[in-house]
Coordinates of C-alpha atoms in Angstrom, one line a residue:
M1 CA 35.6 -7.6 37.1
D2 CA 35.9 -10.0 35.1
L3 CA 32.0 -11.1 34.1
N4 CA 32.8 -12.6 30.9
A5 CA 36.0 -14.9 33.4
D6 CA 38.1 -15.2 30.5
G7 CA 41.2 -13.9 32.6
M8 CA 40.5 -10.1 31.4
H9 CA 39.1 -7.0 31.9
T10 CA 37.9 -5.9 28.6
K11 CA 34.9 -4.3 26.6
E12 CA 33.9 -7.1 26.2
D13 CA 33.0 -7.6 30.2
K14 CA 30.9 -4.7 29.8
V15 CA 26.8 -5.3 30.4
D16 CA 23.7 -2.9 29.6
F17 CA 23.1 -0.3 32.0
E18 CA 21.4 3.0 32.7
L19 CA 24.2 5.1 31.9
P20 CA 27.5 3.4 30.6
Y21 CA 29.3 3.0 33.9
Y22 CA 31.5 -0.3 34.6
V23 CA 29.2 -2.7 36.8
G24 CA 29.9 -3.8 40.3
Y25 CA 28.2 -6.0 42.1
V26 CA 28.1 -6.5 45.8
D27 CA 26.2 -8.9 47.7
D28 CA 24.9 -9.8 43.7
V29 CA 22.9 -6.6 44.0
K30 CA 24.6 -4.7 40.8
S31 CA 25.0 -1.5 40.8
S32 CA 27.1 1.0 38.7
T33 CA 31.0 2.4 39.8
K34 CA 30.3 5.8 38.7
T35 CA 33.1 5.1 36.8
V36 CA 33.5 5.4 33.1
Y37 CA 34.4 2.2 31.2
M38 CA 37.4 4.3 28.6
T39 CA 38.4 1.7 25.3
T40 CA 40.2 3.0 22.6
D41 CA 37.7 2.2 19.9
I42 CA 35.1 4.3 22.0
A43 CA 32.4 6.0 19.5
E44 CA 32.5 9.8 18.5
P45 CA 29.7 11.0 19.3
E46 CA 26.8 11.7 17.2
V47 CA 25.8 15.0 15.4
P48 CA 22.6 15.5 14.5
E49 CA 22.6 15.1 10.2
E50 CA 21.4 17.9 8.6
L51 CA 18.4 16.6 6.3
P52 CA 18.7 17.0 2.9
D53 CA 17.1 19.1 0.2
A54 CA 14.0 18.1 0.1
D55 CA 13.5 17.9 -3.9
S56 CA 16.6 15.7 -4.1
V57 CA 13.6 13.5 -1.3
R58 CA 10.9 14.2 -3.7
V59 CA 12.9 12.4 -6.5
A60 CA 14.7 9.9 -4.8
W61 CA 10.9 8.4 -3.7
K62 CA 9.7 8.7 -6.7
D63 CA 12.2 6.6 -8.5
V64 CA 11.7 3.9 -5.7
L65 CA 7.8 4.4 -5.8
T66 CA 7.6 4.2 -9.4
D67 CA 9.5 1.3 -9.5
Y68 CA 7.8 -0.4 -6.8
M69 CA 4.4 0.1 -8.4
R70 CA 5.3 -1.2 -12.6
Y71 CA 7.1 -4.3 -10.9
N72 CA 3.1 -4.2 -9.4
V73 CA 1.6 -4.1 -12.7
E74 CA 4.2 -7.1 -13.6
A75 CA 2.8 -8.9 -11.2
E76 CA -1.0 -7.9 -11.8
S77 CA 0.1 -9.7 -15.5
K78 CA 0.9 -12.5 -14.0
L79 CA -1.6 -12.7 -12.4
V80 CA -4.6 -12.1 -13.9
Q81 CA -3.7 -13.3 -17.6
G82 CA -0.3 -15.7 -17.8
Y83 CA 1.6 -13.5 -18.9
A84 CA 5.6 -14.7 -19.0
N85 CA 4.1 -18.4 -18.9
F86 CA 2.8 -17.7 -15.1
D87 CA 0.6 -20.0 -13.7
Y88 CA -0.8 -20.8 -10.3
S89 CA 2.3 -23.1 -9.5
Q90 CA 4.3 -19.9 -9.6
V91 CA 2.2 -18.1 -6.8
G92 CA 4.5 -18.9 -4.1
S93 CA 7.3 -17.4 -5.5
L94 CA 5.0 -14.2 -7.1
S95 CA 3.9 -14.0 -3.6
D96 CA 7.6 -13.7 -2.4
S97 CA 8.7 -11.3 -5.1
L98 CA 6.3 -8.9 -4.4
W99 CA 5.7 -8.8 -0.7
S100 CA 9.1 -7.9 -0.7
K101 CA 9.1 -5.0 -3.2
A102 CA 7.0 -3.4 -1.4
Y103 CA 7.9 -4.0 2.1
N104 CA 11.7 -2.6 0.6
L105 CA 9.3 0.4 -0.4
V106 CA 7.2 1.0 3.1
N107 CA 11.0 0.9 4.8
K108 CA 12.2 3.2 2.6
G109 CA 8.9 5.2 3.0
N110 CA 9.1 4.8 6.7
Q111 CA 13.2 5.7 6.3
F112 CA 12.0 9.8 4.9
V113 CA 8.9 9.7 7.1
D114 CA 11.0 9.6 10.2
M115 CA 13.2 11.5 8.6
L116 CA 11.6 14.6 7.0
S117 CA 9.5 14.3 11.5
N118 CA 12.9 16.4 12.6
S119 CA 11.7 19.6 10.7
T120 CA 9.3 21.7 10.6
E121 CA 8.9 23.5 7.7
E122 CA 6.6 23.3 5.6
Q123 CA 8.3 22.2 2.3
Y124 CA 9.3 19.2 4.6
F125 CA 5.9 18.5 6.6
E126 CA 4.2 18.5 3.1
L127 CA 6.3 16.0 1.4
K128 CA 6.1 13.1 4.7
Q129 CA 2.0 13.5 4.1
N130 CA 2.4 13.3 0.5
I131 CA 4.6 9.8 1.3
L132 CA 2.4 9.0 4.2
M133 CA -0.3 9.5 1.1
D134 CA 1.6 7.2 -0.9
L135 CA 1.8 4.2 2.1
S136 CA -1.6 4.1 2.4
L137 CA -2.3 3.0 -1.9
V138 CA 0.7 0.9 -1.1
Y139 CA -1.2 -1.1 2.2
T140 CA -4.0 -1.0 0.2
Q141 CA -2.6 -2.0 -2.0
L142 CA -1.3 -5.6 0.4
Y143 CA -4.9 -5.9 1.3
G144 CA -5.8 -6.3 -1.5
Y145 CA -3.1 -9.4 -2.3
Y146 CA -3.5 -10.6 1.4
G147 CA -6.4 -9.4 3.7
Q148 CA -3.4 -8.5 5.7
M149 CA -0.8 -5.5 6.0
V150 CA 2.7 -5.0 8.7
D151 CA 4.1 -2.1 9.7
R152 CA 6.5 -1.5 11.6
G153 CA 7.3 -5.5 12.2
S154 CA 3.2 -5.4 13.3
V155 CA -0.2 -6.2 11.7
I156 CA -2.2 -2.7 11.2
P157 CA -6.4 -4.1 12.0
E158 CA -8.2 -3.3 8.4
D159 CA -9.4 0.0 11.6
Q160 CA -5.9 1.3 12.1
L161 CA -5.2 1.6 8.4
I162 CA -9.2 3.6 8.3
K163 CA -8.2 6.0 10.5
Q164 CA -4.5 6.7 9.6
M165 CA -6.1 7.3 5.4
E166 CA -8.9 9.6 7.3
S167 CA -6.9 11.6 9.4
L168 CA -4.5 11.9 7.3
S169 CA -6.9 13.3 4.4
M170 CA -6.9 16.5 6.3
Y171 CA -3.4 16.9 5.6
V172 CA -3.3 16.9 1.8
N173 CA -5.7 18.6 -1.1
G174 CA -6.9 18.2 -4.1
N175 CA -6.1 15.4 -6.1
R176 CA -4.2 13.8 -3.1
R177 CA -7.5 14.0 -0.9
Y178 CA -9.3 12.4 -3.3
A179 CA -7.0 9.4 -3.8
L180 CA -7.0 8.7 -0.3
S181 CA -11.3 8.3 -0.4
V182 CA -10.8 6.1 -3.2
M183 CA -8.4 4.4 -1.2
L184 CA -10.9 4.8 0.9
A185 CA -14.2 3.1 -0.6
K186 CA -11.2 0.4 -1.6
V187 CA -10.9 -0.7 1.9
H188 CA -14.5 -0.4 3.0
L189 CA -15.3 -2.8 -0.4
L190 CA -13.0 -5.6 0.6
R191 CA -14.2 -5.4 3.7
Q192 CA -18.7 -5.4 2.9
D193 CA -18.8 -2.4 4.1
W194 CA -21.2 -1.2 1.1
Q195 CA -22.0 2.2 2.5
G196 CA -18.6 3.2 3.8
A197 CA -17.8 1.9 0.5
A198 CA -20.4 4.2 -1.2
Y199 CA -19.7 6.8 1.0
S200 CA -16.1 7.2 -0.4
C201 CA -16.9 6.5 -3.6
E202 CA -19.5 9.6 -4.2
E203 CA -17.8 12.3 -2.7
V204 CA -15.1 11.9 -5.2
I205 CA -17.9 12.1 -7.8
A206 CA -19.2 15.2 -6.6
S207 CA -16.9 16.7 -6.2
G208 CA -16.9 17.0 -10.5
V209 CA -13.6 16.9 -10.2
Y210 CA -13.2 13.6 -12.5
R211 CA -14.7 12.6 -15.5
L212 CA -14.9 9.2 -17.5
E213 CA -13.9 9.5 -21.1
P214 CA -14.7 7.6 -24.2
Q215 CA -12.2 4.3 -25.3
L216 CA -9.3 5.6 -24.0
D217 CA -6.1 3.9 -22.8
H218 CA -5.1 5.0 -20.0
T219 CA -2.3 3.2 -18.9
M220 CA -0.6 5.0 -22.0
V221 CA -1.4 8.1 -21.0
P222 CA 0.0 11.4 -18.4
S223 CA -2.1 12.2 -15.9
S224 CA -2.6 15.3 -17.5
E225 CA -3.8 14.7 -20.1
S226 CA -6.8 12.7 -18.9
K227 CA -9.3 14.2 -16.6
E228 CA -9.9 10.0 -15.2
V229 CA -6.1 9.8 -13.9
I230 CA -7.1 10.3 -10.0
Y231 CA -3.4 9.1 -9.1
G232 CA -0.7 8.0 -11.0
D233 CA 1.5 9.3 -13.4
F234 CA 4.3 6.9 -13.1
Y235 CA 6.3 6.4 -16.0
A236 CA 8.0 3.4 -17.0
D237 CA 9.0 1.2 -19.7
G238 CA 8.2 3.6 -21.5
K239 CA 4.0 3.9 -20.4
Y240 CA 2.5 5.4 -18.3
I241 CA 1.0 4.3 -15.2
H242 CA -2.6 5.8 -13.1
P243 CA -2.8 3.0 -10.7
L244 CA -5.6 4.9 -9.2
L245 CA -8.2 5.8 -12.6
Y246 CA -12.5 7.5 -11.5
K247 CA -14.5 4.0 -13.9
E248 CA -13.2 2.3 -10.7
V249 CA -14.5 5.0 -8.7
L250 CA -18.0 3.5 -10.5
I251 CA -17.4 1.0 -10.3
M252 CA -16.5 0.9 -6.6
A253 CA -19.4 3.0 -5.6
A254 CA -22.6 0.6 -8.4
Y255 CA -21.3 -2.8 -6.8
A256 CA -22.5 -1.2 -3.6
N257 CA -25.4 0.7 -4.5
F258 CA -26.3 -2.9 -5.4
K259 CA -25.0 -5.0 -3.1
M260 CA -27.0 -2.4 -0.4
G261 CA -30.3 -2.7 -2.9
T262 CA -30.2 1.3 -4.5
I263 CA -30.6 0.0 -7.7
N264 CA -31.7 2.6 -9.4
K265 CA -28.1 4.4 -8.7
A266 CA -26.5 1.4 -9.6
L267 CA -28.0 0.9 -12.3
Q268 CA -26.8 4.9 -13.4
F269 CA -23.6 3.8 -13.0
V270 CA -23.1 1.1 -14.9
N271 CA -24.7 3.2 -18.4
E272 CA -22.9 6.0 -17.6
L273 CA -19.6 2.8 -17.7
L274 CA -20.9 1.3 -20.3
A275 CA -21.9 5.2 -22.7
S276 CA -18.0 5.4 -22.6
Y277 CA -16.8 2.4 -24.2
G278 CA -19.5 3.1 -26.9
M279 CA -22.3 0.6 -25.3
A280 CA -26.1 0.5 -25.5
H281 CA -28.0 1.3 -21.5
T282 CA -28.3 -1.7 -19.2
D283 CA -31.7 -2.7 -17.5
V284 CA -32.0 -4.5 -13.7
T285 CA -31.9 -7.7 -14.6
L286 CA -27.9 -7.2 -16.1
I287 CA -26.6 -5.0 -13.3
E288 CA -24.0 -7.6 -11.2
N289 CA -23.1 -9.0 -14.7
K290 CA -22.0 -5.7 -16.4
I291 CA -20.4 -5.1 -13.4
I292 CA -17.9 -7.4 -13.3
D293 CA -17.6 -7.4 -17.0
L294 CA -16.9 -3.9 -16.3
S295 CA -13.6 -3.6 -13.3
S296 CA -11.7 -6.1 -16.3
N297 CA -11.4 -3.0 -17.6
L298 CA -8.6 -2.0 -14.3
Y299 CA -6.5 -4.1 -16.1
G300 CA -2.5 -2.6 -16.2
T301 CA -3.7 -0.6 -13.7
G302 CA -2.7 -2.7 -10.4
Q303 CA -5.8 -2.5 -9.4
L304 CA -7.4 -5.7 -10.4
Y305 CA -6.2 -8.5 -8.3
P306 CA -9.2 -8.3 -5.2
Y307 CA -11.5 -7.8 -7.2
A308 CA -11.4 -11.6 -8.1
R309 CA -13.0 -12.4 -4.5
L310 CA -15.7 -9.6 -5.0
F311 CA -17.0 -11.4 -7.4
S312 CA -16.0 -14.4 -7.4
M313 CA -14.4 -13.9 -10.3
K314 CA -11.9 -16.4 -12.0
F315 CA -9.1 -15.1 -13.7
R316 CA -7.4 -16.4 -17.1
A317 CA -4.0 -17.3 -15.7
D318 CA -3.3 -21.6 -15.7
G319 CA -4.2 -23.6 -12.3
F320 CA -5.8 -20.2 -10.4
E321 CA -8.3 -22.0 -7.6
T322 CA -11.5 -21.2 -6.1
P323 CA -11.1 -19.2 -3.6
K324 CA -7.5 -20.5 -2.4
N325 CA -6.7 -17.5 -4.8
W326 CA -8.3 -15.3 -4.1
F327 CA -5.2 -14.2 -1.3
L328 CA -1.3 -15.3 -2.1
P329 CA -0.2 -16.8 0.1
V330 CA 1.8 -14.4 3.0
P331 CA 5.6 -15.8 2.9
E332 CA 7.3 -18.0 5.1
S333 CA 9.6 -15.2 6.2
A334 CA 7.2 -12.9 7.2
L335 CA 5.4 -15.3 9.1
L336 CA 8.0 -17.0 11.4
S337 CA 9.3 -12.5 11.7
C338 CA 6.5 -11.4 13.3
P339 CA 4.1 -13.3 15.3
N340 CA 0.2 -12.0 14.4
L341 CA 0.5 -12.7 10.6
Q342 CA -1.4 -15.6 9.3
Q343 CA -1.3 -17.7 6.5
N344 CA -3.9 -17.1 3.9
P345 CA -6.7 -20.3 3.7
G346 CA -5.1 -23.3 1.7
Y347 CA -1.5 -23.4 1.1

């Protein structure tokens, strides 16, 4: 049947059907003729791809993840300190680039996860869990920047992200499990669930695995040399990037306890942090101010930006407006492609 009325019977007349048959119409009812419609350029049957070597996937993933971490720290430098003459009139362009970089990474990670899901071998299963954990960090960072996250074209509610990380924690061990607890604490803190944040932080503290080190520049040393590094060891531009540090755990624990009214606990964590910098202990009247001051020492981890809205902070970059710039603008292209996304206030 010449369905497009072009005077020819070609593959252009083929229409979608449950099976790849030519379609006929009887009394305006579509039905299959049960005759296969052949063309000279018919596709070859798909052959299942062999899974690549696990080490090659691991290396490829580490490369793209390191590139994103480097860019994330550079973006933080601009947003927080005005690096490279950045001012907040340029925030739209920076946000577009950051969003694109992050979601290119997310898409790549999802491709790896889908590919690795085809195998039940232990090495592939473990690698998939590790990639999912890395993606969890990227999602928590995106939540910190935008207050919103997208996965496979749909907005992820906070509760869904929390459930995903809690479920994932059952399949990873050691530092990676504690890293997930730190991520969970950050999400709880940003949604002002003080009890949830304190619980996640204290799980890491109680482990006894980590400790503060005196006045250490954690962006310059490999993780093997510091008991403060929970998640990191990304080497770029001649230095190491460690996104999750034990100092952030104590900062979050101090603030969550401060907001819950358990002041003595908050003071304990603050004084522990002050001592690591060789500074004198403080008292209950200055707890909040000290927590805000100490949070600035997260600079260089790519984790500092969300603390502006938590603590009503003002960053040094020119043109920073509160509360408008406590979130980044969602790119217009993202708003068009994902209807459930909403533009952040003020943009």
